[in-house]
Amino acid sequence: MFLYSEVAMNFGVKPGVVVDITGEYTEFFGESQLQVTSVDAIVEVGQGEPPEPAVVAAADVATGGAKAEAYEGVLVQVENVTVTNPAVDMSDFQVDGALLINDFFLFPQMEEPTVVNGQEFQSIAGPLRFSYDNHKIAPRAAADLVSGMVPQAEEHTIYEIQEGALPVQTPVLIKGAIVTSPLTFKKDGFFIQDPMGGEHSGIYVYIGAKAVTVKPGDVVDVEGVYDEYYENSQIEVADAAKVVVTGNGAVPAPEVVTAAEVATGGPLQENWEGVLVTVENVTVAAANMMFGDFELTAGLFVDDIFFAKADWKLPMVGDTFTSLTGPLTFGFDEARLLPRTPADIVP
């Protein structure tokens, strides 16, 4: 059973402690709980070993499973399961039997695991909770997740990713893509594009703090995991060695689109996400000094992620541009054009 306290407890909770508890039994949105209201409600009376988890079938303890209610609050373990959905939401992933795995205990310790589609686990253990209308196992520490086979990246195209043919958290290998941007000002990513160009041909590559040296025109092979970061498609690279420059070529010419077509909710916004585009004869509707972006009258935002703050000059409302060029991305709930250098901004 889950124990909930309404007051701050200085009690050193750890597995194996034997306690006497005085509290009130409650049902909190369907989860059975023991609620305590006093610092004296929990008394340590000894030390022991935590019980071994009960080995159960994943489908039996998943939401609506035959034994889900019976094992609620109990330390359980499922064995030899495969990830069927690595990103149910921000905190859950799903394995065989439609069983959810939750990060309830892992997030505070920053031990939240990274899982990919098709990954196998030899075992997953933890208390079975009922939260947000679902039964789910909550591993207590990284040791409760014993990983098995992790699928290797297979060769795919950017088109497959951007057209929705692959589930998120799928390991991918993209070969022969052309780098279309420098590294961002933070040095944490860059854009690539299929040489064939067109709709669905570009994507962002996130490298984090890894030291990767690329420049526009480089031909690269990129291995990583496809993810949707706040609805923006990207390839997340875990090792700098997974970005390999194999040659050099010409940066694709930007595709000319209208600002209204690729603004948030525009009919072609998703089609051109990640692709190098140009909008022409546009006017500034608003500028935001705090966030370093400005909005065009058609609703498209223009942002500064390739510029140092000292080099980024916000225009005035009413200013016009012959053209603005850059990769199209999606961030902070808006479609955004990202000029790469001053040459991409033509007054």
Short mmCIF file of C-alpha atoms in Angstrom, two decimals:
data_model
loop_
_atom_site.label_atom_id
_atom_site.label_comp_id
_atom_site.label_asym_id
_atom_site.label_seq_id
_atom_site.Cartn_x
_atom_site.Cartn_y
_atom_site.Cartn_z
CA MET A 1 0.00 0.00 0.00
CA PHE A 2 1.12 3.55 -0.70
CA LEU A 3 1.76 5.74 2.35
CA TYR A 4 0.90 9.43 2.01
CA SER A 5 1.95 12.06 4.55
CA GLU A 6 0.39 15.50 4.90
CA VAL A 7 3.33 16.74 6.99
CA ALA A 8 7.06 16.82 6.38
CA MET A 9 8.61 13.63 7.69
CA ASN A 10 12.17 13.46 8.98
CA PHE A 11 11.83 9.70 9.09
CA GLY A 12 14.70 7.98 7.25
CA VAL A 13 12.67 5.83 4.88
CA LYS A 14 14.62 3.08 3.20
CA PRO A 15 13.83 -0.44 2.03
CA GLY A 16 14.02 -2.99 4.85
CA VAL A 17 13.00 -0.73 7.74
CA VAL A 18 10.27 -2.30 9.90
CA VAL A 19 7.68 0.25 11.04
CA ASP A 20 4.45 0.65 12.98
CA ILE A 21 2.11 3.11 11.26
CA THR A 22 -0.99 4.87 12.55
CA GLY A 23 -3.08 6.41 9.81
CA GLU A 24 -6.34 6.51 7.90
CA TYR A 25 -7.16 4.31 4.93
CA THR A 26 -8.27 6.36 1.92
CA GLU A 27 -8.85 5.93 -1.82
CA PHE A 28 -7.11 8.68 -3.78
CA PHE A 29 -8.46 8.73 -7.34
CA GLY A 30 -8.76 4.97 -7.21
CA GLU A 31 -5.42 4.20 -5.50
CA SER A 32 -5.55 2.69 -2.01
CA GLN A 33 -3.49 4.74 0.43
CA LEU A 34 -2.68 4.98 4.11
CA GLN A 35 -2.73 8.65 5.08
CA VAL A 36 -0.80 9.92 8.10
CA THR A 37 -1.07 13.40 9.61
CA SER A 38 1.47 13.38 12.43
CA VAL A 39 5.24 13.06 12.69
CA ASP A 40 4.63 10.48 15.39
CA ALA A 41 2.52 8.31 13.12
CA ILE A 42 5.50 6.26 11.89
CA VAL A 43 7.68 4.44 14.41
CA GLU A 44 10.72 2.41 13.45
CA VAL A 45 10.68 -0.88 15.33
CA GLY A 46 13.41 -2.87 13.60
CA GLN A 47 15.46 -3.67 10.54
CA GLY A 48 14.90 -6.40 8.01
CA GLU A 49 15.18 -7.27 4.33
CA PRO A 50 12.64 -6.05 1.80
CA PRO A 51 10.53 -8.92 0.43
CA GLU A 52 11.40 -10.40 -2.94
CA PRO A 53 9.12 -9.04 -5.66
CA ALA A 54 6.27 -11.28 -6.77
CA VAL A 55 6.87 -12.40 -10.36
CA VAL A 56 3.75 -11.69 -12.40
CA ALA A 57 2.70 -11.62 -16.05
CA ALA A 58 2.65 -8.12 -17.52
CA ALA A 59 -0.88 -8.45 -18.90
CA ASP A 60 -2.18 -9.62 -15.51
CA VAL A 61 -1.17 -6.40 -13.71
CA ALA A 62 -1.72 -3.92 -16.55
CA THR A 63 -4.78 -1.68 -16.44
CA GLY A 64 -7.83 -3.95 -16.37
CA GLY A 65 -5.67 -7.05 -15.89
CA ALA A 66 -7.00 -10.04 -13.97
CA LYS A 67 -4.65 -9.45 -11.02
CA ALA A 68 -4.14 -5.68 -11.16
CA GLU A 69 -6.30 -4.89 -8.14
CA ALA A 70 -4.93 -7.81 -6.15
CA TYR A 71 -1.33 -6.66 -6.60
CA GLU A 72 -1.91 -2.91 -6.23
CA GLY A 73 0.68 -1.58 -3.76
CA VAL A 74 2.69 -4.82 -3.86
CA LEU A 75 6.32 -5.14 -4.98
CA VAL A 76 6.10 -7.03 -8.29
CA GLN A 77 8.39 -8.02 -11.15
CA VAL A 78 7.79 -8.76 -14.81
CA GLU A 79 10.35 -10.67 -16.85
CA ASN A 80 11.46 -10.80 -20.48
CA VAL A 81 9.35 -7.93 -21.73
CA THR A 82 9.81 -5.71 -24.79
CA VAL A 83 9.15 -1.97 -25.09
CA THR A 84 6.13 -1.44 -27.32
CA ASN A 85 5.78 2.33 -26.79
CA PRO A 86 8.79 4.20 -25.38
CA ALA A 87 6.98 7.51 -24.95
CA VAL A 88 3.40 7.11 -23.76
CA ASP A 89 3.83 10.52 -22.15
CA MET A 90 6.60 12.43 -20.40
CA SER A 91 6.92 9.88 -17.59
CA ASP A 92 5.66 6.49 -18.80
CA PHE A 93 6.68 3.86 -21.30
CA GLN A 94 4.81 0.70 -22.26
CA VAL A 95 5.90 -2.93 -22.50
CA ASP A 96 4.21 -6.17 -23.60
CA GLY A 97 0.72 -6.70 -22.27
CA ALA A 98 -0.01 -2.94 -22.39
CA LEU A 99 1.74 -2.56 -19.02
CA LEU A 100 2.95 0.95 -18.18
CA ILE A 101 6.26 1.66 -16.45
CA ASN A 102 6.43 4.95 -14.53
CA ASP A 103 9.28 7.17 -13.25
CA PHE A 104 7.61 8.04 -9.92
CA PHE A 105 10.72 7.15 -7.88
CA LEU A 106 13.37 7.75 -10.54
CA PHE A 107 12.91 11.37 -11.56
CA PRO A 108 14.06 13.00 -8.30
CA GLN A 109 17.34 11.08 -8.45
CA MET A 110 17.73 11.90 -12.17
CA GLU A 111 17.95 8.17 -12.87
CA GLU A 112 15.15 8.16 -15.41
CA PRO A 113 16.08 5.55 -18.03
CA THR A 114 16.30 6.13 -21.75
CA VAL A 115 14.41 3.43 -23.60
CA VAL A 116 13.97 2.85 -27.32
CA ASN A 117 11.33 1.14 -29.35
CA GLY A 118 11.83 -2.64 -29.35
CA GLN A 119 14.24 -2.66 -26.40
CA GLU A 120 14.10 -5.80 -24.25
CA PHE A 121 14.25 -5.95 -20.46
CA GLN A 122 15.23 -9.09 -18.62
CA SER A 123 13.21 -7.79 -15.68
CA ILE A 124 11.44 -4.71 -14.34
CA ALA A 125 10.54 -4.52 -10.65
CA GLY A 126 8.77 -2.03 -8.41
CA PRO A 127 5.55 -1.36 -6.51
CA LEU A 128 2.40 -1.54 -8.61
CA ARG A 129 0.63 1.82 -8.45
CA PHE A 130 -2.68 3.15 -9.75
CA SER A 131 -2.20 6.64 -11.14
CA TYR A 132 -4.02 8.72 -13.73
CA ASP A 133 -6.52 5.90 -14.33
CA ASN A 134 -3.85 3.27 -15.01
CA HIS A 135 -1.98 0.57 -13.15
CA LYS A 136 1.75 0.91 -13.64
CA ILE A 137 4.99 -0.41 -12.14
CA ALA A 138 7.20 2.23 -10.53
CA PRO A 139 10.85 1.05 -10.39
CA ARG A 140 12.56 2.29 -7.23
CA ALA A 141 16.05 2.73 -8.70
CA ALA A 142 17.97 2.01 -11.88
CA ALA A 143 18.77 -1.46 -10.50
CA ASP A 144 15.09 -2.37 -10.82
CA LEU A 145 15.41 -2.16 -14.61
CA VAL A 146 17.59 -4.97 -15.95
CA SER A 147 18.04 -4.30 -19.65
CA GLY A 148 18.45 -6.99 -22.24
CA MET A 149 18.87 -6.54 -25.97
CA VAL A 150 18.85 -2.96 -27.26
CA PRO A 151 17.93 -2.85 -30.97
CA GLN A 152 20.65 -1.63 -33.31
CA ALA A 153 20.07 1.33 -35.57
CA GLU A 154 18.85 0.42 -39.04
CA GLU A 155 19.22 2.61 -42.10
CA HIS A 156 16.25 4.90 -42.72
CA THR A 157 15.59 8.09 -44.62
CA ILE A 158 14.62 11.50 -43.32
CA TYR A 159 11.45 11.18 -45.39
CA GLU A 160 10.40 8.10 -43.43
CA ILE A 161 10.80 9.97 -40.15
CA GLN A 162 9.05 13.15 -41.22
CA GLU A 163 6.21 11.32 -42.95
CA GLY A 164 5.40 9.43 -39.74
CA ALA A 165 6.51 5.96 -40.83
CA LEU A 166 8.58 5.33 -37.69
CA PRO A 167 7.53 5.37 -34.01
CA VAL A 168 9.36 7.73 -31.70
CA GLN A 169 12.49 6.42 -29.95
CA THR A 170 13.42 4.30 -32.94
CA PRO A 171 17.20 3.92 -33.47
CA VAL A 172 18.02 5.22 -36.96
CA LEU A 173 20.99 5.55 -39.28
CA ILE A 174 20.78 8.32 -41.88
CA LYS A 175 23.38 8.09 -44.63
CA GLY A 176 24.53 10.71 -47.12
CA ALA A 177 22.62 13.69 -45.68
CA ILE A 178 23.85 17.24 -46.31
CA VAL A 179 24.42 19.62 -43.42
CA THR A 180 22.37 22.77 -44.06
CA SER A 181 23.31 24.88 -41.04
CA PRO A 182 26.22 25.62 -38.76
CA LEU A 183 26.03 24.48 -35.15
CA THR A 184 23.61 26.50 -33.05
CA PHE A 185 25.04 29.26 -30.89
CA LYS A 186 24.99 26.81 -27.97
CA LYS A 187 26.83 24.24 -30.12
CA ASP A 188 24.17 21.63 -29.32
CA GLY A 189 22.76 20.80 -32.73
CA PHE A 190 22.50 21.37 -36.48
CA PHE A 191 20.19 20.65 -39.42
CA ILE A 192 20.58 18.06 -42.17
CA GLN A 193 18.67 17.43 -45.37
CA ASP A 194 18.28 14.65 -47.92
CA PRO A 195 20.07 15.63 -51.17
CA MET A 196 16.84 15.00 -53.10
CA GLY A 197 15.20 17.88 -51.22
CA GLY A 198 11.52 18.68 -51.24
CA GLU A 199 8.91 18.28 -48.55
CA HIS A 200 9.80 16.11 -45.52
CA SER A 201 13.51 16.16 -46.47
CA GLY A 202 15.06 17.93 -43.45
CA ILE A 203 15.49 17.29 -39.72
CA TYR A 204 17.31 18.66 -36.68
CA VAL A 205 20.21 16.69 -35.15
CA TYR A 206 20.58 17.21 -31.39
CA ILE A 207 24.09 16.53 -30.04
CA GLY A 208 23.92 18.19 -26.60
CA ALA A 209 27.35 18.89 -25.13
CA LYS A 210 29.19 16.48 -27.41
CA ALA A 211 32.08 17.89 -29.45
CA VAL A 212 31.01 17.54 -33.08
CA THR A 213 32.56 19.54 -35.92
CA VAL A 214 30.37 20.03 -38.97
CA LYS A 215 29.69 22.87 -41.41
CA PRO A 216 27.12 23.58 -44.12
CA GLY A 217 27.78 21.42 -47.16
CA ASP A 218 29.30 18.50 -45.27
CA VAL A 219 27.92 15.12 -46.28
CA VAL A 220 27.33 13.08 -43.15
CA ASP A 221 26.16 9.76 -41.81
CA VAL A 222 24.23 10.24 -38.55
CA GLU A 223 23.27 7.49 -36.10
CA GLY A 224 20.94 8.22 -33.21
CA VAL A 225 17.40 7.89 -31.92
CA TYR A 226 14.42 9.59 -33.54
CA ASP A 227 12.36 11.57 -31.05
CA GLU A 228 9.72 14.30 -30.92
CA TYR A 229 10.94 17.08 -28.63
CA TYR A 230 7.88 19.17 -27.82
CA GLU A 231 6.51 18.23 -31.26
CA ASN A 232 9.72 19.04 -33.13
CA SER A 233 11.23 16.03 -34.91
CA GLN A 234 14.89 15.40 -34.17
CA ILE A 235 17.62 12.77 -34.16
CA GLU A 236 19.29 12.54 -30.75
CA VAL A 237 22.94 11.51 -30.96
CA ALA A 238 24.46 9.77 -27.92
CA ASP A 239 28.10 9.69 -29.09
CA ALA A 240 30.06 12.23 -31.14
CA ALA A 241 31.53 9.33 -33.13
CA LYS A 242 28.02 8.65 -34.49
CA VAL A 243 28.29 11.77 -36.70
CA VAL A 244 30.69 10.91 -39.53
CA VAL A 245 31.63 13.38 -42.28
CA THR A 246 31.99 11.39 -45.51
CA GLY A 247 32.38 14.19 -48.04
CA ASN A 248 31.43 17.70 -49.03
CA GLY A 249 28.88 19.09 -51.43
CA ALA A 250 26.67 22.06 -52.16
CA VAL A 251 24.07 23.18 -49.63
CA PRO A 252 20.63 22.64 -51.19
CA ALA A 253 18.93 25.76 -52.47
CA PRO A 254 16.18 26.88 -50.09
CA GLU A 255 12.60 26.13 -51.06
CA VAL A 256 10.53 29.28 -51.57
CA VAL A 257 7.33 29.15 -49.51
CA THR A 258 4.87 31.70 -48.17
CA ALA A 259 5.01 32.65 -44.51
CA ALA A 260 1.33 31.79 -44.08
CA GLU A 261 1.85 28.27 -45.44
CA VAL A 262 4.51 27.40 -42.87
CA ALA A 263 3.34 29.45 -39.88
CA THR A 264 1.89 27.59 -36.91
CA GLY A 265 -1.09 25.58 -38.16
CA GLY A 266 -0.34 26.45 -41.77
CA PRO A 267 -1.20 23.82 -44.39
CA LEU A 268 2.49 23.07 -45.13
CA GLN A 269 4.07 23.62 -41.72
CA GLU A 270 4.67 19.93 -41.04
CA ASN A 271 5.76 19.26 -44.63
CA TRP A 272 8.61 21.77 -44.47
CA GLU A 273 9.70 21.20 -40.86
CA GLY A 274 13.50 20.82 -40.75
CA VAL A 275 13.91 21.96 -44.37
CA LEU A 276 15.83 25.03 -45.57
CA VAL A 277 13.18 27.52 -46.77
CA THR A 278 12.87 31.15 -47.88
CA VAL A 279 9.96 33.52 -47.35
CA GLU A 280 9.80 36.68 -49.46
CA ASN A 281 8.39 40.21 -49.09
CA VAL A 282 7.38 39.89 -45.44
CA THR A 283 6.58 42.46 -42.76
CA VAL A 284 7.29 42.46 -39.01
CA ALA A 285 4.18 42.38 -36.82
CA ALA A 286 5.83 42.14 -33.36
CA ALA A 287 9.28 41.88 -31.76
CA ASN A 288 10.12 40.33 -28.40
CA MET A 289 13.34 41.60 -26.85
CA MET A 290 13.16 39.17 -23.92
CA PHE A 291 13.14 36.04 -26.10
CA GLY A 292 15.06 37.38 -29.08
CA ASP A 293 12.44 36.60 -31.69
CA PHE A 294 10.06 38.49 -33.92
CA GLU A 295 6.78 37.64 -35.63
CA LEU A 296 5.77 38.32 -39.20
CA THR A 297 2.30 39.54 -40.16
CA ALA A 298 1.46 36.06 -41.48
CA GLY A 299 2.10 34.57 -38.01
CA LEU A 300 5.51 32.99 -38.68
CA PHE A 301 8.16 33.54 -35.99
CA VAL A 302 11.82 34.25 -36.73
CA ASP A 303 14.35 33.22 -34.06
CA ASP A 304 18.02 33.64 -33.18
CA ILE A 305 19.44 30.21 -32.23
CA PHE A 306 22.38 30.56 -34.65
CA PHE A 307 23.35 34.04 -33.42
CA ALA A 308 25.20 35.40 -30.39
CA LYS A 309 22.96 37.89 -28.61
CA ALA A 310 25.29 40.76 -29.48
CA ASP A 311 24.99 39.94 -33.19
CA TRP A 312 21.21 39.58 -33.33
CA LYS A 313 19.40 42.83 -34.09
CA LEU A 314 15.64 42.81 -33.64
CA PRO A 315 13.73 44.78 -36.29
CA MET A 316 11.02 47.33 -35.61
CA VAL A 317 7.33 46.65 -36.10
CA GLY A 318 6.52 47.49 -39.70
CA ASP A 319 9.99 46.73 -41.04
CA THR A 320 9.98 44.71 -44.26
CA PHE A 321 12.31 42.09 -45.68
CA THR A 322 12.90 41.14 -49.28
CA SER A 323 13.63 37.64 -48.01
CA LEU A 324 14.36 35.59 -44.89
CA THR A 325 16.01 32.18 -45.18
CA GLY A 326 16.77 29.34 -42.76
CA PRO A 327 15.67 25.92 -41.55
CA LEU A 328 12.07 25.71 -40.36
CA THR A 329 11.58 24.36 -36.85
CA PHE A 330 8.89 24.14 -34.17
CA GLY A 331 9.54 25.43 -30.65
CA PHE A 332 7.65 27.05 -27.79
CA ASP A 333 4.40 26.11 -29.56
CA GLU A 334 5.24 28.08 -32.69
CA ALA A 335 6.71 27.40 -36.13
CA ARG A 336 10.00 29.30 -36.39
CA LEU A 337 12.32 30.26 -39.21
CA LEU A 338 15.99 30.24 -38.18
CA PRO A 339 18.34 32.47 -40.20
CA ARG A 340 21.85 31.00 -40.07
CA THR A 341 23.96 34.10 -40.88
CA PRO A 342 23.32 37.79 -41.65
CA ALA A 343 23.26 36.83 -45.35
CA ASP A 344 19.96 34.99 -44.70
CA ILE A 345 18.34 38.32 -43.70
CA VAL A 346 17.75 40.60 -46.68
CA PRO A 347 16.10 43.94 -45.79
#
